[in-house]
């Protein structure tokens, strides 16, 4: 019986081996683009977000551009995205704050980021890690929640508590990579509601917590 610590190391090694190209999934070329893409991505697929932003980022280059954009026009520009009306308001409000308080730039601290409209702790983590290479936590999305519970890495359901558990379990140099690996795994194998355990390279190690039936 593997010790918990060895089990975790082995599981992480297998995830890294099986998803060598795992990386952040939204397209962006600067922190402002990342911030906008991250707001758009809430409860929306990255495929749709990347499609929308490929045109959006050519049209709006600065926080001022978004701030001054016509509300209805911005809504039209992001219409394929879920909750596009709310998200267009978040983007405009956030960019107004960026212009007023941060010289049009995206701040890099957690405390400043979570004050912005439409930015949760998860999104702030995403922006810090991928926009500024500052790692202060672990991004916990639906795939991370599901896979970590099944693997027995956490007993918590609350994302912030799961984040705390993962920060205790893994060294800091893995914090940025783990969510990308788990997202890939959650999409390919450890699916909701029924995982494909028969094809899973972690099957022998996985505790399969909460998995009632599997393929």
Coordinates of N, CA and C in Angstrom, one line a residue:
X1 N 0.8 -1.2 0.0 CA 0.0 0.0 0.0 C 0.9 1.3 0.0
X2 N 0.7 2.0 -1.0 CA 1.6 3.2 -1.1 C 1.2 4.3 -0.1
X3 N 2.2 4.9 0.5 CA 2.0 6.0 1.4 C 1.3 7.2 0.6
X4 N 0.5 8.0 1.2 CA -0.2 9.1 0.6 C 0.8 9.9 -0.2
X5 N 1.9 10.2 0.4 CA 2.9 11.1 -0.3 C 3.4 10.5 -1.6
X6 N 3.7 9.2 -1.5 CA 4.2 8.5 -2.7 C 3.1 8.4 -3.7
X7 N 1.9 8.1 -3.3 CA 0.8 8.0 -4.2 C 0.6 9.3 -5.0
X8 N 0.6 10.4 -4.3 CA 0.5 11.7 -4.9 C 1.6 12.0 -5.9
X9 N 2.8 11.7 -5.5 CA 3.9 11.9 -6.5 C 3.8 11.1 -7.7
X10 N 3.4 9.8 -7.5 CA 3.2 8.9 -8.7 C 2.0 9.4 -9.6
X11 N 0.9 9.8 -9.0 CA -0.2 10.3 -9.8 C 0.2 11.6 -10.6
X12 N 0.9 12.5 -9.9 CA 1.3 13.7 -10.6 C 2.3 13.3 -11.7
X13 N 3.2 12.4 -11.5 CA 4.2 12.0 -12.5 C 3.4 11.4 -13.8
X14 N 2.4 10.6 -13.5 CA 1.6 10.0 -14.6 C 0.8 11.1 -15.4
X15 N 0.3 12.0 -14.6 CA -0.4 13.1 -15.3 C 0.5 13.9 -16.2
X16 N 1.7 14.2 -15.7 CA 2.7 15.0 -16.5 C 3.1 14.2 -17.7
X17 N 3.3 12.9 -17.5 CA 3.7 12.0 -18.6 C 2.6 12.0 -19.7
X18 N 1.4 11.9 -19.3 CA 0.3 11.7 -20.3 C -0.2 12.9 -20.9
X19 N 0.0 14.1 -20.2 CA -0.4 15.4 -20.8 C 0.8 16.3 -20.9
X20 N 1.8 16.0 -21.7 CA 3.0 16.8 -21.7 C 2.8 18.2 -22.2
X21 N 1.7 18.4 -23.0 CA 1.5 19.8 -23.6 C 0.4 20.6 -22.8
X22 N 0.1 20.1 -21.6 CA -1.0 20.8 -20.8 C -0.5 22.2 -20.5
X23 N -1.4 23.2 -20.9 CA -1.1 24.6 -20.7 C -2.4 25.4 -20.5
X24 N -2.2 26.6 -20.2 CA -3.4 27.5 -20.1 C -4.1 27.5 -21.5
X25 N -5.5 27.6 -21.5 CA -6.2 27.2 -22.7 C -6.8 28.5 -23.4
X26 N -6.7 29.6 -22.8 CA -7.3 30.8 -23.5 C -6.2 31.6 -24.2
X27 N -6.5 32.1 -25.4 CA -5.5 32.8 -26.1 C -5.4 34.3 -25.7
X28 N -4.2 34.8 -25.5 CA -4.0 36.2 -25.1 C -2.6 36.6 -25.4
X29 N -2.3 37.8 -25.5 CA -0.9 38.3 -25.7 C -0.4 39.3 -24.7
X30 N -1.3 39.7 -23.7 CA -0.9 40.6 -22.7 C -1.9 40.5 -21.5
X31 N -1.6 41.1 -20.4 CA -2.5 40.9 -19.2 C -3.9 41.5 -19.4
X32 N -4.1 42.5 -20.2 CA -5.5 43.0 -20.4 C -6.3 42.0 -21.2
X33 N -5.7 41.5 -22.3 CA -6.4 40.5 -23.1 C -6.7 39.2 -22.2
X34 N -5.8 38.9 -21.3 CA -6.1 37.7 -20.4 C -7.2 38.0 -19.5
X35 N -7.2 39.2 -18.9 CA -8.3 39.6 -18.0 C -9.7 39.6 -18.7
X36 N -9.7 40.1 -19.9 CA -11.0 40.1 -20.7 C -11.4 38.7 -21.1
X37 N -10.4 37.9 -21.5 CA -10.7 36.5 -21.9 C -11.2 35.7 -20.6
X38 N -10.6 36.0 -19.5 CA -10.9 35.3 -18.2 C -12.4 35.6 -17.8
X39 N -12.7 36.9 -17.9 CA -14.1 37.3 -17.6 C -15.1 36.6 -18.5
X40 N -14.8 36.5 -19.8 CA -15.7 35.9 -20.8 C -15.8 34.4 -20.6
X41 N -14.8 33.8 -20.0 CA -14.7 32.3 -19.9 C -15.6 31.7 -18.8
X42 N -16.1 32.5 -17.9 CA -17.0 32.0 -16.8 C -18.2 31.2 -17.4
X43 N -18.3 30.0 -17.1 CA -19.4 29.1 -17.6 C -19.5 29.1 -19.1
X44 N -18.4 29.2 -19.8 CA -18.4 29.2 -21.2 C -17.2 28.4 -21.7
X45 N -17.3 27.7 -22.9 CA -16.2 26.9 -23.3 C -15.1 27.8 -23.9
X46 N -13.8 27.3 -23.7 CA -12.7 28.0 -24.2 C -12.7 28.1 -25.7
X47 N -13.3 27.2 -26.4 CA -13.4 27.2 -27.9 C -14.1 28.5 -28.3
X48 N -15.3 28.7 -27.7 CA -16.1 29.9 -28.0 C -15.4 31.2 -27.6
X49 N -14.8 31.2 -26.4 CA -14.1 32.4 -26.0 C -12.9 32.7 -27.0
X50 N -12.1 31.7 -27.3 CA -11.0 32.0 -28.2 C -11.5 32.5 -29.6
X51 N -12.6 32.0 -30.0 CA -13.2 32.4 -31.3 C -13.6 33.9 -31.3
X52 N -14.3 34.2 -30.1 CA -14.8 35.6 -30.0 C -13.6 36.6 -29.8
X53 N -12.6 36.2 -29.0 CA -11.5 37.1 -28.7 C -10.6 37.3 -29.9
X54 N -10.5 36.4 -30.9 CA -9.7 36.5 -32.0 C -10.1 37.8 -32.8
X55 N -11.4 38.2 -32.8 CA -11.8 39.4 -33.5 C -11.8 40.6 -32.5
X56 N -12.2 40.3 -31.2 CA -12.3 41.3 -30.2 C -11.0 42.0 -30.0
X57 N -9.9 41.2 -29.9 CA -8.6 41.8 -29.5 C -8.0 42.6 -30.7
X58 N -8.6 42.4 -31.9 CA -8.1 43.3 -33.0 C -8.8 44.7 -32.9
X59 N -10.0 44.6 -32.4 CA -10.9 45.8 -32.3 C -10.6 46.7 -31.1
X60 N -10.4 46.1 -29.9 CA -10.1 46.8 -28.7 C -8.7 46.5 -28.2
X61 N -7.9 47.6 -28.1 CA -6.5 47.4 -27.8 C -6.2 47.8 -26.3
X62 N -6.9 48.7 -25.8 CA -6.6 49.3 -24.5 C -7.8 49.3 -23.6
X63 N -7.6 49.5 -22.3 CA -8.7 49.6 -21.3 C -9.6 50.7 -21.7
X64 N -9.0 51.8 -22.2 CA -9.8 52.9 -22.6 C -10.8 52.6 -23.8
X65 N -10.3 51.7 -24.7 CA -11.1 51.3 -25.8 C -12.4 50.6 -25.3
X66 N -12.2 49.7 -24.3 CA -13.4 49.0 -23.8 C -14.3 49.9 -23.0
X67 N -13.6 50.8 -22.2 CA -14.4 51.7 -21.4 C -15.3 52.6 -22.2
X68 N -14.7 53.1 -23.3 CA -15.5 54.0 -24.2 C -16.4 53.3 -25.2
X69 N -16.3 52.0 -25.3 CA -17.1 51.3 -26.3 C -18.6 51.5 -26.0
X70 N -19.4 51.5 -27.0 CA -20.8 51.5 -26.9 C -21.3 50.2 -26.3
X71 N -22.1 50.2 -25.2 CA -22.5 49.0 -24.5 C -23.1 48.0 -25.5
X72 N -24.0 48.4 -26.3 CA -24.7 47.5 -27.2 C -23.8 46.9 -28.2
X73 N -22.8 47.7 -28.7 CA -21.9 47.3 -29.7 C -20.9 46.2 -29.1
X74 N -20.5 46.4 -27.8 CA -19.7 45.5 -27.1 C -20.4 44.2 -26.9
X75 N -21.7 44.3 -26.5 CA -22.6 43.1 -26.4 C -22.6 42.3 -27.7
X76 N -22.8 43.0 -28.8 CA -22.8 42.3 -30.1 C -21.5 41.6 -30.4
X77 N -20.4 42.2 -30.0 CA -19.1 41.7 -30.3 C -18.8 40.4 -29.5
X78 N -19.5 40.3 -28.3 CA -19.2 39.1 -27.5 C -20.4 38.2 -27.4
X79 N -21.4 38.4 -28.3 CA -22.7 37.7 -28.2 C -22.6 36.2 -28.1
X80 N -21.7 35.5 -28.8 CA -21.7 34.0 -28.7 C -21.4 33.5 -27.3
X81 N -20.9 34.3 -26.4 CA -20.5 33.9 -25.1 C -21.7 33.9 -24.1
X82 N -21.7 33.0 -23.2 CA -22.8 32.9 -22.2 C -22.8 34.2 -21.4
X83 N -24.0 34.6 -21.0 CA -24.2 35.8 -20.2 C -23.5 37.1 -20.7
X84 N -23.6 37.2 -22.0 CA -22.8 38.3 -22.7 C -23.2 39.7 -22.2
X85 N -24.4 39.9 -21.8 CA -24.8 41.2 -21.4 C -24.1 41.6 -20.1
X86 N -24.2 40.7 -19.1 CA -23.5 40.9 -17.8 C -22.0 41.1 -18.0
X87 N -21.4 40.2 -18.8 CA -20.0 40.2 -19.0 C -19.5 41.5 -19.7
X88 N -20.3 42.0 -20.6 CA -19.9 43.3 -21.2 C -19.9 44.4 -20.2
X89 N -20.9 44.4 -19.2 CA -20.9 45.4 -18.2 C -19.7 45.2 -17.3
X90 N -19.3 44.0 -16.9 CA -18.1 43.8 -16.1 C -16.9 44.3 -16.8
X91 N -16.8 44.0 -18.1 CA -15.6 44.5 -18.8 C -15.5 46.0 -18.8
X92 N -16.6 46.6 -19.1 CA -16.6 48.1 -19.1 C -16.3 48.7 -17.7
X93 N -16.9 48.2 -16.7 CA -16.7 48.7 -15.3 C -15.2 48.5 -14.9
X94 N -14.7 47.3 -15.2 CA -13.3 46.9 -14.8 C -12.4 47.9 -15.6
X95 N -12.6 48.1 -16.8 CA -11.7 48.9 -17.6 C -11.7 50.4 -17.2
X96 N -12.9 50.8 -16.7 CA -13.0 52.1 -16.2 C -12.1 52.3 -14.9
X97 N -12.2 51.3 -14.1 CA -11.3 51.3 -12.9 C -9.8 51.2 -13.2
X98 N -9.5 50.4 -14.2 CA -8.1 50.3 -14.7 C -7.6 51.7 -15.2
X99 N -8.5 52.4 -15.9 CA -8.1 53.7 -16.4 C -8.0 54.7 -15.3
X100 N -9.0 54.7 -14.4 CA -9.0 55.7 -13.2 C -7.9 55.4 -12.2
X101 N -7.6 54.2 -11.9 CA -6.8 53.9 -10.7 C -5.4 53.3 -11.1
X102 N -5.3 52.7 -12.2 CA -4.1 51.9 -12.5 C -3.4 52.3 -13.9
X103 N -3.8 53.5 -14.3 CA -3.1 54.0 -15.5 C -3.4 53.2 -16.7
X104 N -4.5 52.5 -16.7 CA -4.9 51.6 -17.9 C -4.3 50.3 -17.9
X105 N -3.5 50.0 -16.8 CA -2.8 48.7 -16.7 C -3.6 47.7 -15.8
X106 N -3.3 46.4 -16.0 CA -3.9 45.5 -15.1 C -3.0 45.3 -13.8
X107 N -3.6 45.4 -12.6 CA -2.7 45.2 -11.4 C -2.4 43.8 -11.3
X108 N -1.3 43.5 -10.5 CA -0.8 42.1 -10.4 C -1.1 41.5 -9.0
X109 N -1.5 42.3 -8.1 CA -1.7 41.7 -6.7 C -3.1 41.1 -6.5
X110 N -3.2 40.1 -5.8 CA -4.4 39.4 -5.5 C -5.5 40.3 -5.0
X111 N -5.1 41.1 -4.0 CA -6.1 42.0 -3.3 C -6.7 43.0 -4.3
X112 N -5.8 43.5 -5.2 CA -6.3 44.5 -6.2 C -7.2 43.8 -7.2
X113 N -6.8 42.6 -7.7 CA -7.5 41.9 -8.7 C -8.9 41.5 -8.3
X114 N -9.0 41.0 -7.0 CA -10.4 40.5 -6.6 C -11.4 41.7 -6.3
X115 N -10.9 42.9 -6.3 CA -11.7 44.1 -6.2 C -12.4 44.4 -7.5
X116 N -11.9 43.9 -8.6 CA -12.4 44.3 -9.9 C -13.7 43.6 -10.2
X117 N -14.7 44.2 -10.9 CA -15.9 43.6 -11.2 C -15.7 42.3 -12.1
X118 N -16.4 41.3 -11.7 CA -16.3 40.0 -12.5 C -15.1 39.2 -12.3
X119 N -14.3 39.6 -11.3 CA -13.1 38.8 -11.0 C -13.2 38.1 -9.6
X120 N -13.2 36.8 -9.7 CA -13.2 35.9 -8.5 C -11.8 35.6 -8.1
X121 N -11.6 34.9 -7.0 CA -10.3 34.5 -6.6 C -9.7 33.6 -7.6
X122 N -10.5 32.7 -8.2 CA -10.0 31.8 -9.2 C -9.5 32.6 -10.4
X123 N -10.3 33.6 -10.9 CA -9.9 34.4 -12.0 C -8.6 35.2 -11.7
X124 N -8.6 35.7 -10.5 CA -7.4 36.5 -10.1 C -6.1 35.6 -10.1
X125 N -6.3 34.4 -9.6 CA -5.2 33.4 -9.7 C -4.7 33.2 -11.1
X126 N -5.7 33.0 -12.0 CA -5.4 32.8 -13.4 C -4.6 34.0 -14.0
X127 N -5.1 35.2 -13.7 CA -4.4 36.4 -14.2 C -3.0 36.5 -13.7
X128 N -2.9 36.3 -12.3 CA -1.5 36.4 -11.7 C -0.6 35.4 -12.4
X129 N -1.0 34.2 -12.5 CA -0.1 33.1 -12.9 C 0.3 33.2 -14.4
X130 N -0.7 33.5 -15.2 CA -0.5 33.4 -16.6 C -0.1 34.8 -17.2
X131 N -0.5 35.9 -16.5 CA -0.2 37.2 -17.0 C 1.1 37.7 -16.4
X132 N 1.4 37.3 -15.2 CA 2.6 37.9 -14.5 C 3.5 36.9 -13.9
X133 N 3.2 35.6 -14.1 CA 4.0 34.5 -13.6 C 4.2 34.7 -12.1
X134 N 3.2 35.1 -11.4 CA 3.2 35.2 -9.9 C 2.3 34.1 -9.4
X135 N 2.8 33.1 -8.7 CA 2.0 32.0 -8.2 C 1.8 32.1 -6.7
X136 N 0.6 32.4 -6.3 CA 0.2 32.5 -4.9 C -0.8 31.5 -4.5
X137 N -1.3 30.8 -5.5 CA -2.4 29.8 -5.2 C -2.5 28.8 -6.3
X138 N -3.6 28.0 -6.3 CA -3.9 27.0 -7.3 C -5.3 27.4 -7.9
X139 N -5.4 27.4 -9.2 CA -6.7 27.7 -9.8 C -7.6 26.4 -9.7
X140 N -8.8 26.7 -9.1 CA -9.7 25.5 -8.9 C -11.0 25.7 -9.8
X141 N -11.0 25.0 -10.9 CA -12.2 25.0 -11.7 C -13.0 23.7 -11.5
X142 N -14.1 23.6 -12.4 CA -15.0 22.4 -12.2 C -14.2 21.1 -12.4
X143 N -13.3 21.0 -13.3 CA -12.5 19.8 -13.5 C -11.6 19.5 -12.3
X144 N -11.0 20.5 -11.7 CA -10.2 20.3 -10.6 C -11.0 19.8 -9.4
X145 N -12.2 20.5 -9.2 CA -13.1 20.0 -8.1 C -13.4 18.5 -8.2
X146 N -13.8 18.2 -9.4 CA -14.3 16.8 -9.7 C -13.1 15.8 -9.5
X147 N -12.0 16.0 -10.2 CA -10.9 15.0 -10.2 C -10.2 14.9 -8.9
X148 N -10.1 16.0 -8.1 CA -9.4 16.0 -6.8 C -10.2 15.2 -5.8
X149 N -11.5 15.3 -5.9 CA -12.4 14.6 -5.0 C -12.3 13.1 -5.3
X150 N -12.4 12.7 -6.6 CA -12.4 11.3 -6.9 C -11.0 10.7 -6.6
X151 N -9.9 11.4 -6.8 CA -8.6 10.9 -6.5 C -8.3 10.8 -5.0
X152 N -9.2 11.5 -4.2 CA -9.0 11.5 -2.7 C -8.0 12.6 -2.3
X153 N -7.7 13.5 -3.1 CA -6.8 14.6 -2.8 C -7.4 15.6 -1.8
X154 N -8.7 15.6 -1.8 CA -9.5 16.6 -0.9 C -10.8 15.9 -0.5
X155 N -11.3 16.3 0.6 CA -12.7 15.9 1.0 C -13.6 17.1 0.9
X156 N -13.0 18.3 0.5 CA -13.8 19.5 0.5 C -14.5 19.7 -0.8
X157 N -15.6 20.5 -0.8 CA -16.4 20.8 -2.0 C -16.2 22.3 -2.3
X158 N -15.8 23.1 -1.3 CA -15.7 24.5 -1.5 C -14.3 24.8 -2.2
X159 N -14.4 25.5 -3.4 CA -13.1 25.7 -4.1 C -12.0 26.3 -3.4
X160 N -12.3 27.2 -2.4 CA -11.2 27.9 -1.7 C -10.5 26.9 -0.7
X161 N -11.3 26.0 -0.2 CA -10.8 25.0 0.7 C -10.0 23.9 0.0
X162 N -10.5 23.6 -1.2 CA -9.8 22.6 -2.1 C -8.4 23.2 -2.5
X163 N -8.4 24.5 -2.8 CA -7.2 25.2 -3.1 C -6.2 25.1 -1.9
X164 N -6.7 25.3 -0.7 CA -5.8 25.2 0.5 C -5.2 23.8 0.6
X165 N -6.1 22.8 0.4 CA -5.6 21.4 0.5 C -4.5 21.1 -0.6
X166 N -4.7 21.6 -1.8 CA -3.7 21.3 -2.9 C -2.4 22.1 -2.6
X167 N -2.5 23.3 -2.0 CA -1.3 24.0 -1.6 C -0.5 23.3 -0.5
X168 N -1.2 22.6 0.3 CA -0.5 21.8 1.4 C 0.1 20.5 0.8
X169 N -0.6 19.9 -0.2 CA -0.2 18.6 -0.7 C 1.0 18.7 -1.7
X170 N 1.1 19.8 -2.4 CA 2.1 19.8 -3.5 C 3.0 21.0 -3.4
X171 N 4.3 20.8 -3.8 CA 5.2 21.9 -3.8 C 4.8 23.1 -4.7
X172 N 5.2 24.3 -4.3 CA 4.7 25.5 -5.0 C 5.1 25.5 -6.5
X173 N 6.2 24.8 -6.9 CA 6.5 24.8 -8.3 C 5.6 24.0 -9.2
X174 N 4.6 23.3 -8.5 CA 3.6 22.5 -9.3 C 2.3 23.2 -9.3
X175 N 2.1 24.2 -8.5 CA 0.7 24.9 -8.4 C 0.2 25.3 -9.7
X176 N 1.0 25.9 -10.5 CA 0.5 26.5 -11.8 C 0.1 25.3 -12.8
X177 N 0.9 24.2 -12.7 CA 0.7 23.2 -13.7 C -0.5 22.2 -13.4
X178 N -0.7 22.0 -12.1 CA -1.7 21.0 -11.7 C -3.1 21.2 -12.3
X179 N -3.6 22.5 -12.3 CA -5.0 22.7 -12.9 C -5.0 22.4 -14.4
X180 N -3.9 22.7 -15.1 CA -3.9 22.4 -16.5 C -3.9 20.9 -16.8
X181 N -3.2 20.1 -15.9 CA -3.2 18.7 -16.1 C -4.5 18.1 -15.7
X182 N -5.1 18.6 -14.7 CA -6.4 18.0 -14.2 C -7.6 18.4 -15.2
X183 N -7.5 19.6 -15.8 CA -8.5 20.0 -16.8 C -8.4 19.0 -18.0
X184 N -7.2 18.8 -18.5 CA -7.0 17.8 -19.6 C -7.6 16.4 -19.2
X185 N -7.2 16.0 -18.0 CA -7.7 14.7 -17.6 C -9.2 14.6 -17.4
X186 N -9.7 15.7 -16.8 CA -11.2 15.8 -16.6 C -12.0 15.8 -17.9
X187 N -11.4 16.3 -19.0 CA -12.0 16.3 -20.3 C -11.9 15.0 -21.0
X188 N -10.7 14.4 -20.9 CA -10.4 13.2 -21.7 C -10.9 12.0 -21.1
X189 N -10.8 11.8 -19.7 CA -11.1 10.6 -19.1 C -12.0 10.7 -17.9
X190 N -11.6 11.6 -17.0 CA -12.4 11.7 -15.7 C -13.6 12.6 -15.8
X191 N -14.5 12.2 -16.7 CA -15.6 13.0 -17.2 C -16.7 13.1 -16.1
X192 N -17.5 14.1 -16.3 CA -18.8 14.1 -15.5 C -19.9 13.7 -16.5
X193 N -20.9 12.9 -16.0 CA -21.0 12.4 -14.6 C -20.3 11.1 -14.5
X194 N -19.9 10.4 -15.6 CA -19.4 9.1 -15.5 C -18.0 9.0 -16.1
X195 N -17.0 8.7 -15.3 CA -15.6 8.7 -15.8 C -15.3 7.4 -16.6
X196 N -14.3 7.4 -17.4 CA -13.9 6.2 -18.2 C -12.8 5.5 -17.5
X197 N -13.1 4.9 -16.4 CA -12.0 4.3 -15.5 C -11.3 3.2 -16.2
X198 N -11.9 2.5 -17.1 CA -11.3 1.4 -17.8 C -10.1 1.9 -18.7
X199 N -10.2 3.2 -19.1 CA -9.1 3.7 -20.0 C -8.1 4.6 -19.2
X200 N -8.3 4.6 -17.8 CA -7.5 5.6 -17.0 C -6.2 5.1 -16.5
X201 N -5.1 5.8 -16.8 CA -3.8 5.4 -16.4 C -3.6 5.6 -14.9
X202 N -4.6 6.3 -14.2 CA -4.5 6.4 -12.8 C -5.4 5.4 -12.0
X203 N -6.0 4.6 -12.8 CA -7.1 3.7 -12.2 C -6.6 2.9 -11.0
X204 N -5.4 2.3 -11.0 CA -4.9 1.5 -9.9 C -4.6 2.3 -8.7
X205 N -4.3 3.6 -8.9 CA -4.0 4.5 -7.7 C -5.2 5.2 -7.2
X206 N -6.1 5.5 -8.1 CA -7.3 6.3 -7.7 C -8.2 5.7 -6.7
X207 N -8.6 6.5 -5.7 CA -9.6 6.0 -4.7 C -11.0 6.0 -5.2
X208 N -11.3 6.6 -6.3 CA -12.6 6.6 -7.0 C -13.7 7.0 -6.0
X209 N -13.4 8.0 -5.2 CA -14.4 8.5 -4.2 C -15.6 9.2 -4.9
X210 N -16.8 8.7 -4.5 CA -18.0 9.3 -5.1 C -18.3 8.8 -6.5
X211 N -17.5 7.9 -7.0 CA -17.8 7.3 -8.3 C -18.7 6.1 -8.1
X212 N -19.9 6.2 -8.5 CA -20.9 5.1 -8.3 C -20.8 4.1 -9.4
X213 N -20.8 4.6 -10.6 CA -20.6 3.7 -11.8 C -19.6 4.3 -12.7
X214 N -18.9 3.5 -13.5 CA -17.9 4.0 -14.4 C -17.8 3.1 -15.6
X215 N -17.3 3.7 -16.7 CA -17.2 3.0 -18.0 C -15.8 2.3 -18.0

